[in-house]
Amino acid sequence: MAAIAARKLSFTYAGADKPSMENIDLTVEKGEFAILTGPSGCGKTTFCRCLNGLIPNFYSGNLEGDLEIDGISVKGKSTAELATRVGFVFQNPENQLFSLSVERDVGFGLENLGIPREEALERVQWAMEATGITSLRNKAPYELSGGQQQRAAIAGVLAMRPSIVVLDEPTSFLDPKSAEEIIRVIAKLNRELNLTTVLVEHRLDLVSRYANRVIVMDKGRVALDGPPSEVYGDEARLIGIGLPRVTMLFHLLRGDGFPVGTNPITVDQASEEIRRLLNK
Amino acid sequence: MISVENVSFHYPGGAQVLDEVNLQIKDGEFVAIMGENGAGKTTLVKMFNGLLKPTEGKISVDDVDTREKSVAQLSRDVGLIFQNPDHQLFAETVTEELSFSLRNFGFKEDVVQRRVTSLMNTLDLDRYSNSSPFVLSGGERKRVALAAILAWDPKHVIMDEPTIGQDYLQKDRLRNFIVQLLSQRKTIVIVTHDVEFVAECKPRIVLLSHGRIIGDGTSAKVLTDPALVEKASLVMPQISSLMGTLQDLTPPSDIIDAYSAREFLSTKLKHVVGRKTSQGS
């Protein structure tokens, strides 16, 4: 059973003259780490809004096709019901945190679900450990750095024990080092908990090495889908996604006529390939 | 010129945000202010148009102390585009948003029309002229906010995190636009975490950490200094890291972007490997 299965999924916002998302056929298996990327307005946010029921529950319009989460159709499900299956992390953690302490914030969703206190405490403890914020439990969210806030937001989502987590550019407000730390936390959770992860991201330099799959959307459709090194070809560049800079370098060298091999995703891969070419 | 002399700042009852900062930004210069979350970057640029006044020290813009002018007066020369466009946008349509300040500054209606049309064109906003800014995406709203400030043609343009939420093509467009503004002798100051964007634009970098300036120099110098990069919570550009692994090829130290790396590697590779001709890419 797939974690996410979209079949001919289309959506047109009320008042819009054309669909924002058209005929999406997409299956994400349990435990995958998929990057979802594409130019502004490509439909990736619209797709994500379907995953947690914001479409059609909060955004009116015309939804066609079907979407199943863990084999269950989202049709007729409320956003609250879906929230226990699909956890969301947003760009700006400040919009997601509001309690007086980290611990309360992490437990907020559980309280709302009416989870018994003992179990809730256990889950909060577990989520704080998994994200490495146990020592911050009594701090107020506004006392934390951006990276710590984002960890707290992830912990809050994790405590709900979702089977899928969707992160919408979770690092864009963070300095590069904190951003790397957050991505590592996400990769670790994906690996250790087999947590299906959909990461919406423009900054592919940072995230590509952790993902097994990149889905590129363009003009409301899925344009490319596969492992990073295969997806980061000429078509991806023409669509206008921000390829990792080492990948871009290899595109340039290939364009100059040098027989470079597959597209590197990381610095080490690029370095090895250059040495191979130089016979060094 | 923007001149920062011995400036310290703390919010009332709060911790020290800036600590004896000295900085001079010349007319027509392109400067990126970088540093960890909470380093004091936004606080510093909010002083450039007088939104905040230093607790100690002095900020002057074009030789006038910012304490002697109102924010409205200073804004005519210093355009500050906030990190969050929603703190700035209010009008019902993009066209109105862009025209508002121009009318306020008393520009004639034909000038207003001309400027608004040209800006919408340059920033790829024309198709939204009659849309409400609030139905646009985050990246698009940021461009509206930028256009609204540029409409009145300030001499110094300050952008707080202009690349957040922008895809690659829009960043490329922004980069070209900055080049265009620089050619008009405007001062451009950006606050950013986007190392790769900076590596491609190559501004002077002022590095802040815990309210102090810890580094100031060319992009190549600052971004390839491991100690500075670490201290300011940055990472090196991917291409610099790659060059770091190829030190035996003795690459010049200023290679921080894919285009200069290509030039360097081409010269190395063409002696060793055959080059296929007429291969398209």
Coordinates of C-alpha atoms in Angstrom, one line a residue:
Chain A
M1 CA 0.0 0.0 0.0
A2 CA 1.4 3.3 -1.0
A3 CA 1.7 6.2 1.4
I4 CA 0.4 8.7 -1.1
A5 CA -1.5 7.7 -4.3
A6 CA -2.9 10.4 -6.6
R7 CA -4.9 9.4 -9.6
K8 CA -5.7 12.0 -12.2
L9 CA -5.9 14.6 -9.5
S10 CA -6.8 18.1 -10.8
F11 CA -7.8 21.3 -9.1
T12 CA -9.1 24.6 -10.2
Y13 CA -9.4 27.4 -7.7
A14 CA -12.7 29.1 -7.6
G15 CA -12.6 32.1 -9.9
A16 CA -9.5 30.9 -11.8
D17 CA -9.8 30.2 -15.5
K18 CA -7.5 27.3 -15.6
P19 CA -6.4 24.4 -13.3
S20 CA -3.5 25.0 -11.0
M21 CA -2.9 21.3 -11.0
E22 CA -3.8 18.9 -13.8
N23 CA -4.0 15.1 -14.0
I24 CA -1.5 14.3 -11.4
D25 CA -0.7 10.6 -11.2
L26 CA 1.8 10.1 -8.5
T27 CA 2.6 7.3 -6.0
V28 CA 4.9 7.8 -3.1
E29 CA 5.8 4.6 -1.2
K30 CA 6.1 4.2 2.6
G31 CA 9.5 5.5 3.8
E32 CA 10.5 7.4 0.7
F33 CA 12.2 10.8 0.9
A34 CA 10.9 12.8 -2.0
I35 CA 11.8 16.4 -2.9
L36 CA 9.0 18.2 -4.6
T37 CA 10.2 21.2 -6.6
G38 CA 9.4 23.4 -9.6
P39 CA 9.1 27.1 -10.5
S40 CA 6.8 29.4 -8.6
G41 CA 3.2 28.7 -9.6
C42 CA 3.9 25.1 -10.8
G43 CA 1.2 23.6 -8.6
K44 CA 3.4 22.1 -5.8
T45 CA 1.6 24.1 -3.0
T46 CA -1.7 23.1 -4.4
F47 CA -0.7 19.5 -4.4
C48 CA 0.4 19.8 -0.8
R49 CA -2.8 21.5 0.2
C50 CA -4.7 18.3 -1.0
L51 CA -2.5 16.1 1.2
N52 CA -3.8 17.7 4.4
G53 CA -7.3 18.4 3.2
L54 CA -7.0 22.2 3.0
I55 CA -8.2 21.5 -0.5
P56 CA -11.1 21.1 -0.7
N57 CA -12.1 22.0 2.9
F58 CA -10.7 25.5 3.0
Y59 CA -10.0 26.5 -0.5
S60 CA -13.1 26.3 -2.7
G61 CA -12.8 25.2 -6.3
N62 CA -13.2 22.1 -8.5
L63 CA -11.3 19.0 -7.4
E64 CA -11.3 16.0 -9.7
G65 CA -9.6 12.6 -9.5
D66 CA -8.7 10.8 -6.4
L67 CA -6.1 10.9 -3.6
E68 CA -5.4 8.2 -1.1
I69 CA -3.3 8.5 2.0
D70 CA -2.3 5.1 3.4
G71 CA -4.9 3.5 1.2
I72 CA -7.7 5.8 2.5
S73 CA -9.4 8.2 0.2
V74 CA -9.2 11.8 1.5
K75 CA -12.7 12.6 0.1
G76 CA -15.0 13.6 2.9
K77 CA -12.2 13.6 5.4
S78 CA -11.7 16.7 7.6
T79 CA -8.4 18.5 7.9
A80 CA -8.3 17.4 11.6
E81 CA -8.7 13.7 10.6
L82 CA -5.9 14.0 8.1
A83 CA -3.6 15.9 10.5
T84 CA -3.1 12.6 12.4
R85 CA -1.8 11.0 9.2
V86 CA -0.1 13.9 7.4
G87 CA 2.1 16.3 9.5
F88 CA 2.9 19.7 8.1
V89 CA 5.9 21.9 8.7
F90 CA 5.9 25.4 7.3
Q91 CA 8.6 27.9 6.2
N92 CA 8.4 30.1 9.2
P93 CA 8.3 28.3 12.5
E94 CA 7.1 31.4 14.3
N95 CA 3.7 30.9 12.6
Q96 CA 3.5 27.4 14.1
L97 CA 4.6 28.0 17.7
F98 CA 2.6 30.0 20.3
S99 CA 2.7 28.3 23.7
L100 CA 4.7 29.5 26.6
S101 CA 7.1 26.5 26.6
V102 CA 8.5 24.2 24.0
E103 CA 7.1 21.2 25.8
R104 CA 3.5 22.6 25.8
D105 CA 3.9 23.5 22.1
V106 CA 5.1 20.0 21.2
G107 CA 2.1 18.6 23.1
F108 CA -0.5 21.0 21.9
G109 CA -1.8 18.9 19.0
L110 CA -2.1 15.8 21.3
E111 CA -4.1 17.7 23.9
N112 CA -6.5 18.8 21.1
L113 CA -6.9 15.2 20.0
G114 CA -7.7 14.2 23.5
I115 CA -4.8 11.8 23.9
P116 CA -4.6 10.6 27.6
R117 CA -2.1 12.6 29.6
E118 CA 0.4 9.8 30.3
E119 CA 0.6 8.8 26.6
A120 CA 0.8 12.4 25.6
L121 CA 3.8 13.1 27.9
E122 CA 5.5 10.0 26.6
R123 CA 5.0 11.0 23.0
V124 CA 6.2 14.6 23.7
Q125 CA 9.3 13.3 25.4
W126 CA 10.0 10.9 22.4
A127 CA 9.4 13.7 19.9
M128 CA 11.8 16.1 21.7
E129 CA 14.5 13.4 21.9
A130 CA 14.1 12.6 18.2
T131 CA 14.6 16.2 17.3
G132 CA 17.3 16.9 19.9
I133 CA 15.5 19.6 21.9
T134 CA 15.0 17.9 25.2
S135 CA 17.2 20.5 27.0
L136 CA 15.0 23.3 25.7
R137 CA 11.7 21.9 27.0
N138 CA 11.1 24.7 29.5
K139 CA 12.1 27.6 27.2
A140 CA 9.6 29.9 25.6
P141 CA 9.6 29.5 21.8
Y142 CA 10.6 33.2 21.3
E143 CA 13.8 32.6 23.3
L144 CA 14.9 30.0 20.8
S145 CA 17.0 30.5 17.7
G146 CA 15.4 30.0 14.3
G147 CA 16.8 26.5 13.9
Q148 CA 15.7 25.5 17.4
Q149 CA 12.2 26.9 16.7
Q150 CA 12.0 24.8 13.5
R151 CA 13.0 21.7 15.5
A152 CA 10.3 22.4 18.0
A153 CA 7.8 22.8 15.1
I154 CA 8.9 19.4 13.7
A155 CA 8.7 17.8 17.1
G156 CA 5.1 19.1 17.5
V157 CA 4.2 17.4 14.2
L158 CA 6.1 14.2 15.1
A159 CA 4.3 13.9 18.4
M160 CA 1.1 13.3 16.4
R161 CA 2.8 10.2 15.0
P162 CA 1.9 10.9 11.3
S163 CA 2.9 8.4 8.7
I164 CA 3.7 11.2 6.3
V165 CA 5.4 14.5 6.9
V166 CA 5.2 17.3 4.4
L167 CA 7.7 20.2 4.8
D168 CA 7.3 23.4 2.8
E169 CA 10.7 25.1 2.5
P170 CA 11.4 24.5 6.2
T171 CA 14.8 26.1 6.0
S172 CA 14.3 29.3 4.1
F173 CA 14.3 31.5 7.2
L174 CA 17.4 29.8 8.7
D175 CA 21.1 30.6 8.4
P176 CA 22.9 28.0 6.3
K177 CA 24.3 26.1 9.2
S178 CA 21.0 25.8 11.0
A179 CA 19.4 24.8 7.7
E180 CA 21.9 22.0 7.3
E181 CA 21.1 20.8 10.8
I182 CA 17.4 20.8 10.2
I183 CA 17.8 18.8 6.9
R184 CA 19.9 16.3 8.8
V185 CA 17.3 15.9 11.5
I186 CA 14.7 15.3 8.8
A187 CA 16.9 12.8 7.0
K188 CA 17.5 11.0 10.3
L189 CA 13.8 10.8 11.1
N190 CA 13.1 9.5 7.6
R191 CA 15.7 6.8 7.9
E192 CA 15.1 5.7 11.5
L193 CA 11.4 5.9 11.7
N194 CA 10.8 5.0 8.0
L195 CA 8.7 8.2 7.9
T196 CA 7.5 9.1 4.5
T197 CA 8.9 12.5 3.7
V198 CA 7.8 15.1 1.1
L199 CA 10.1 18.1 1.1
V200 CA 9.1 21.1 -0.9
E201 CA 12.4 22.9 -1.7
H202 CA 14.1 25.3 -4.2
R203 CA 17.5 24.9 -2.6
L204 CA 18.5 21.6 -4.1
D205 CA 22.2 22.1 -3.2
L206 CA 21.3 21.5 0.4
V207 CA 18.8 18.6 0.2
S208 CA 19.6 16.5 -2.9
R209 CA 22.0 14.1 -1.2
Y210 CA 19.4 12.9 1.3
A211 CA 16.5 12.2 -1.1
N212 CA 15.9 9.1 -3.1
R213 CA 13.6 10.9 -5.5
V214 CA 13.0 14.3 -7.0
I215 CA 9.6 15.2 -8.4
V216 CA 9.6 18.3 -10.6
M217 CA 6.3 20.0 -11.3
D218 CA 5.8 22.5 -14.1
K219 CA 2.6 24.2 -15.2
G220 CA 0.4 22.1 -13.0
R221 CA 1.8 18.7 -14.1
V222 CA 4.5 16.3 -13.0
A223 CA 7.3 17.0 -15.5
L224 CA 10.1 14.8 -14.2
D225 CA 10.3 12.1 -11.5
G226 CA 13.2 9.9 -10.5
P227 CA 16.4 9.7 -8.6
P228 CA 18.2 13.1 -8.3
S229 CA 21.1 12.3 -10.7
E230 CA 18.7 11.3 -13.4
V231 CA 16.2 14.1 -12.9
Y232 CA 18.9 16.8 -12.9
G233 CA 19.4 16.8 -16.7
D234 CA 18.9 19.3 -19.4
E235 CA 15.1 19.4 -19.2
A236 CA 15.3 20.2 -15.5
R237 CA 17.6 23.1 -16.2
L238 CA 15.3 24.4 -19.0
I239 CA 12.3 24.2 -16.6
G240 CA 14.3 26.5 -14.4
I241 CA 14.9 24.6 -11.2
G242 CA 18.0 25.6 -9.2
L243 CA 20.3 22.6 -9.8
P244 CA 23.0 22.0 -7.3
R245 CA 26.0 24.1 -8.4
V246 CA 28.2 21.0 -8.9
T247 CA 25.6 19.6 -11.2
M248 CA 25.4 22.9 -13.0
L249 CA 29.1 22.9 -13.5
F250 CA 28.9 19.5 -15.1
H251 CA 26.2 20.7 -17.5
L252 CA 28.5 23.5 -18.5
L253 CA 31.5 21.2 -19.0
R254 CA 29.3 18.8 -21.0
G255 CA 28.1 21.7 -23.1
D256 CA 31.8 22.5 -23.8
G257 CA 32.2 19.0 -25.2
F258 CA 34.0 17.3 -22.3
P259 CA 33.0 13.6 -21.8
V260 CA 31.8 14.0 -18.3
G261 CA 29.8 11.1 -16.8
T262 CA 26.6 11.1 -14.8
N263 CA 25.5 14.3 -13.0
P264 CA 27.1 14.6 -9.6
I265 CA 24.8 15.6 -6.7
T266 CA 27.5 16.1 -4.1
V267 CA 30.9 17.8 -3.9
D268 CA 32.6 14.4 -3.4
Q269 CA 31.0 12.9 -6.5
A270 CA 32.0 15.9 -8.6
S271 CA 35.5 15.7 -7.3
E272 CA 35.9 12.0 -8.0
E273 CA 34.6 12.5 -11.6
I274 CA 37.0 15.3 -12.3
R275 CA 39.9 13.2 -11.0
R276 CA 38.8 10.3 -13.2
L277 CA 38.8 12.6 -16.3
L278 CA 42.2 14.0 -15.4
N279 CA 43.5 10.4 -14.7
K280 CA 44.7 11.6 -11.3
Chain B
M1 CA 26.9 57.3 1.4
I2 CA 25.7 55.4 4.4
S3 CA 27.9 55.8 7.3
V4 CA 27.7 53.8 10.6
E5 CA 29.9 55.2 13.4
N6 CA 30.4 53.3 16.7
V7 CA 26.8 52.2 16.6
S8 CA 25.4 50.1 19.4
F9 CA 21.8 49.2 19.9
H10 CA 19.6 47.4 22.4
Y11 CA 15.9 47.2 22.5
P12 CA 14.4 48.7 25.7
G13 CA 15.2 46.3 28.5
G14 CA 16.6 43.8 26.0
A15 CA 20.0 42.4 25.2
Q16 CA 22.6 44.2 23.2
V17 CA 21.8 43.6 19.5
L18 CA 24.6 45.7 17.9
D19 CA 27.9 46.4 19.5
E20 CA 30.1 49.2 18.3
V21 CA 29.6 48.7 14.6
N22 CA 31.6 50.8 12.2
L23 CA 30.7 50.6 8.5
Q24 CA 30.8 52.8 5.4
I25 CA 28.9 52.0 2.3
K26 CA 29.7 54.2 -0.7
D27 CA 27.3 55.3 -3.3
G28 CA 26.8 52.7 -6.0
E29 CA 28.3 50.0 -3.9
F30 CA 26.8 46.5 -3.7
V31 CA 26.9 45.0 -0.2
A32 CA 25.6 41.8 1.3
I33 CA 25.1 41.6 5.0
M34 CA 25.4 38.1 6.2
G35 CA 25.5 36.3 9.5
E36 CA 23.7 33.8 11.8
N37 CA 20.0 34.1 12.8
G38 CA 19.9 36.9 15.4
A39 CA 23.2 38.4 14.5
G40 CA 21.7 41.9 14.2
K41 CA 21.5 42.2 10.4
T42 CA 17.9 43.3 10.2
T43 CA 18.3 45.7 13.1
L44 CA 21.2 47.3 11.4
V45 CA 19.4 47.9 8.1
K46 CA 16.3 49.2 9.8
M47 CA 18.5 52.1 11.0
F48 CA 19.4 53.1 7.4
N49 CA 16.0 54.6 6.9
G50 CA 15.5 55.7 10.5
L51 CA 13.0 53.1 11.5
L52 CA 15.3 52.4 14.5
K53 CA 17.8 55.0 15.9
P54 CA 21.1 53.8 17.5
T55 CA 21.2 53.7 21.3
E56 CA 24.8 54.9 21.0
G57 CA 26.8 56.2 18.0
K58 CA 25.6 57.8 14.8
I59 CA 24.2 56.8 11.5
S60 CA 24.3 59.2 8.6
V61 CA 22.9 59.0 5.1
D62 CA 24.4 61.3 2.6
D63 CA 26.1 63.2 5.5
V64 CA 22.8 63.8 7.4
D65 CA 22.3 62.3 10.8
T66 CA 19.3 60.0 10.7
R67 CA 18.1 61.5 14.0
E68 CA 17.5 64.8 12.2
K69 CA 15.0 63.5 9.7
S70 CA 11.7 61.7 9.8
V71 CA 11.4 58.1 8.4
A72 CA 9.2 59.6 5.7
Q73 CA 11.9 62.1 4.7
L74 CA 14.7 59.4 4.8
S75 CA 12.6 56.9 2.9
R76 CA 12.7 59.2 -0.1
D77 CA 16.4 58.3 -0.5
V78 CA 16.5 55.0 1.3
G79 CA 14.1 52.3 0.1
L80 CA 13.8 49.4 2.6
I81 CA 12.1 46.2 1.4
F82 CA 11.1 44.1 4.4
Q83 CA 11.7 40.4 4.7
N84 CA 8.0 39.8 5.1
P85 CA 6.1 41.6 2.3
D86 CA 2.9 41.4 4.3
H87 CA 4.3 44.1 6.6
Q88 CA 4.3 46.4 3.7
L89 CA 1.4 45.6 1.3
F90 CA -2.1 47.0 1.8
A91 CA -3.7 48.1 -1.5
E92 CA -6.4 46.3 -3.3
T93 CA -4.6 45.8 -6.6
V94 CA -1.0 45.5 -7.6
T95 CA -1.3 48.6 -9.7
E96 CA -2.6 50.6 -6.8
E97 CA 0.1 49.3 -4.5
L98 CA 2.7 50.5 -6.9
S99 CA 1.1 53.9 -7.6
F100 CA 0.3 54.8 -4.0
S101 CA 3.6 56.2 -2.8
L102 CA 4.2 57.9 -6.2
R103 CA 1.0 59.8 -5.8
N104 CA 1.9 60.6 -2.2
F105 CA 5.2 62.0 -3.3
G106 CA 3.3 64.2 -5.7
F107 CA 4.4 62.7 -9.1
K108 CA 2.3 63.6 -12.1
E109 CA -0.2 61.0 -13.2
D110 CA 1.6 60.2 -16.5
V111 CA 4.8 59.6 -14.7
V112 CA 3.0 57.4 -12.2
Q113 CA 1.5 55.3 -15.1
R114 CA 4.8 55.0 -16.9
R115 CA 6.9 54.0 -13.9
V116 CA 4.3 51.4 -12.7
T117 CA 4.0 49.8 -16.2
S118 CA 7.7 49.6 -16.6
L119 CA 8.3 48.1 -13.1
M120 CA 5.6 45.5 -13.5
N121 CA 7.2 44.5 -16.8
T122 CA 10.7 44.3 -15.3
L123 CA 9.7 42.3 -12.3
D124 CA 7.4 39.9 -14.2
L125 CA 4.2 41.2 -12.6
D126 CA 2.2 42.5 -15.5
R127 CA -0.3 39.7 -15.6
Y128 CA -1.2 40.5 -12.0
S129 CA -1.8 44.2 -12.5
N130 CA -5.4 44.0 -11.4
S131 CA -5.0 41.2 -8.8
S132 CA -5.0 41.7 -5.1
P133 CA -1.4 41.3 -3.8
F134 CA -2.8 38.9 -1.2
V135 CA -3.9 36.2 -3.7
L136 CA -0.3 36.1 -5.0
S137 CA 2.3 33.5 -3.9
G138 CA 4.9 34.5 -1.3
G139 CA 7.6 35.0 -3.9
E140 CA 5.3 37.1 -6.0
R141 CA 4.3 39.3 -3.1
K142 CA 7.9 39.9 -2.4
R143 CA 8.4 41.2 -5.9
V144 CA 5.4 43.5 -5.5
A145 CA 6.9 44.9 -2.4
L146 CA 10.2 45.5 -4.2
A147 CA 8.4 47.2 -7.1
A148 CA 6.4 49.4 -4.8
I149 CA 9.6 50.7 -3.2
L150 CA 11.5 51.1 -6.4
A151 CA 8.6 53.0 -7.9
W152 CA 9.8 56.3 -6.3
D153 CA 13.4 55.6 -7.4
P154 CA 15.3 55.8 -4.0
K155 CA 19.0 56.3 -4.2
H156 CA 19.8 53.5 -1.8
V157 CA 18.0 50.3 -2.0
I158 CA 18.0 47.9 1.0
M159 CA 16.5 44.4 0.6
D160 CA 16.0 42.1 3.5
E161 CA 16.2 38.5 2.3
P162 CA 15.1 39.1 -1.2
T163 CA 15.6 35.5 -2.4
I164 CA 13.4 33.7 0.0
G165 CA 10.6 31.9 -1.8
Q166 CA 12.0 32.8 -5.2
D167 CA 12.7 30.0 -7.7
Y168 CA 15.9 29.9 -9.7
L169 CA 14.6 31.8 -12.7
Q170 CA 13.3 34.6 -10.4
K171 CA 16.6 34.7 -8.6
D172 CA 18.3 35.1 -11.9
R173 CA 16.0 37.9 -12.8
L174 CA 16.6 39.5 -9.5
R175 CA 20.4 39.3 -10.1
N176 CA 20.0 40.9 -13.5
F177 CA 17.8 43.6 -12.0
I178 CA 20.4 44.4 -9.3
V179 CA 23.0 44.7 -12.0
Q180 CA 20.7 47.2 -13.8
L181 CA 20.2 49.2 -10.6
L182 CA 23.9 49.3 -10.0
S183 CA 24.5 50.6 -13.5
Q184 CA 22.2 53.5 -12.5
R185 CA 24.6 54.2 -9.6
K186 CA 22.2 53.0 -6.9
T187 CA 23.6 51.6 -3.7
I188 CA 22.3 48.1 -3.1
V189 CA 22.4 46.5 0.3
I190 CA 21.0 43.0 0.7
V191 CA 20.6 41.0 3.9
T192 CA 20.7 37.3 3.0
H193 CA 21.5 33.8 4.0
D194 CA 21.6 32.7 0.4
V195 CA 25.3 31.8 0.0
E196 CA 24.8 30.5 -3.6
F197 CA 23.1 33.7 -4.7
V198 CA 25.9 35.7 -3.2
A199 CA 28.5 33.5 -4.9
E200 CA 26.9 34.3 -8.2
C201 CA 26.5 38.1 -7.6
K202 CA 29.8 38.6 -5.8
P203 CA 29.0 41.7 -3.7
R204 CA 31.2 43.0 -0.9
I205 CA 30.3 40.9 2.2
V206 CA 29.9 42.4 5.6
L207 CA 29.8 39.5 8.1
L208 CA 27.9 40.1 11.4
S209 CA 28.0 37.8 14.4
H210 CA 26.5 38.5 17.8
G211 CA 26.2 42.2 16.9
R212 CA 29.7 42.7 15.8
I213 CA 31.3 42.9 12.4
I214 CA 33.7 39.9 12.1
G215 CA 34.5 40.0 8.5
D216 CA 34.4 42.5 5.6
G217 CA 35.7 42.0 2.1
T218 CA 35.0 40.5 -1.3
S219 CA 32.7 37.5 -1.6
A220 CA 35.7 35.3 -2.6
K221 CA 37.7 36.3 0.4
V222 CA 34.9 36.0 3.0
L223 CA 33.1 32.9 1.8
T224 CA 36.3 30.8 1.4
D225 CA 37.6 31.6 4.9
P226 CA 36.7 28.5 6.9
A227 CA 37.0 30.2 10.3
L228 CA 34.7 33.1 9.3
V229 CA 32.2 30.9 7.6
E230 CA 32.0 28.7 10.7
K231 CA 31.7 31.6 13.1
A232 CA 28.9 33.2 11.2
S233 CA 26.9 30.0 10.7
L234 CA 27.3 30.0 7.0
V235 CA 28.4 27.2 4.7
M236 CA 30.9 27.6 1.9
P237 CA 29.5 27.8 -1.7
Q238 CA 29.4 24.3 -3.1
I239 CA 31.9 25.2 -5.8
S240 CA 34.4 26.5 -3.2
S241 CA 34.1 23.2 -1.4
L242 CA 34.8 21.4 -4.6
M243 CA 37.9 23.5 -5.3
G244 CA 39.0 22.7 -1.8
T245 CA 39.1 19.0 -2.7
L246 CA 41.1 19.8 -5.8
Q247 CA 43.9 21.8 -4.2
D248 CA 46.6 19.8 -6.0
L249 CA 45.4 21.4 -9.2
T250 CA 46.1 24.8 -7.6
P251 CA 42.9 26.5 -8.4
P252 CA 42.8 30.3 -7.9
S253 CA 41.2 31.1 -4.6
D254 CA 38.5 33.3 -6.1
I255 CA 36.5 30.5 -7.7
I256 CA 33.2 30.4 -5.9
D257 CA 30.6 29.9 -8.7
A258 CA 30.0 27.3 -11.5
Y259 CA 31.0 29.7 -14.3
S260 CA 34.5 30.5 -13.1
A261 CA 35.0 26.8 -12.1
R262 CA 34.1 25.9 -15.7
E263 CA 36.8 28.2 -17.0
F264 CA 39.4 26.9 -14.7
L265 CA 38.6 23.2 -15.3
S266 CA 38.3 23.6 -19.0
T267 CA 41.9 24.7 -19.2
K268 CA 43.0 21.7 -17.1
L269 CA 40.8 19.2 -19.0
K270 CA 41.5 20.2 -22.5
H271 CA 45.1 19.0 -22.2
V272 CA 44.1 15.6 -21.0
V273 CA 40.8 14.6 -22.5
G274 CA 39.5 14.7 -26.0
R275 CA 36.7 17.2 -26.6
K276 CA 33.8 16.2 -28.7
T277 CA 32.8 19.0 -31.0
S278 CA 29.3 20.2 -31.9
Q279 CA 27.7 18.6 -29.0
G280 CA 24.6 20.5 -28.0
S281 CA 23.6 21.0 -24.4

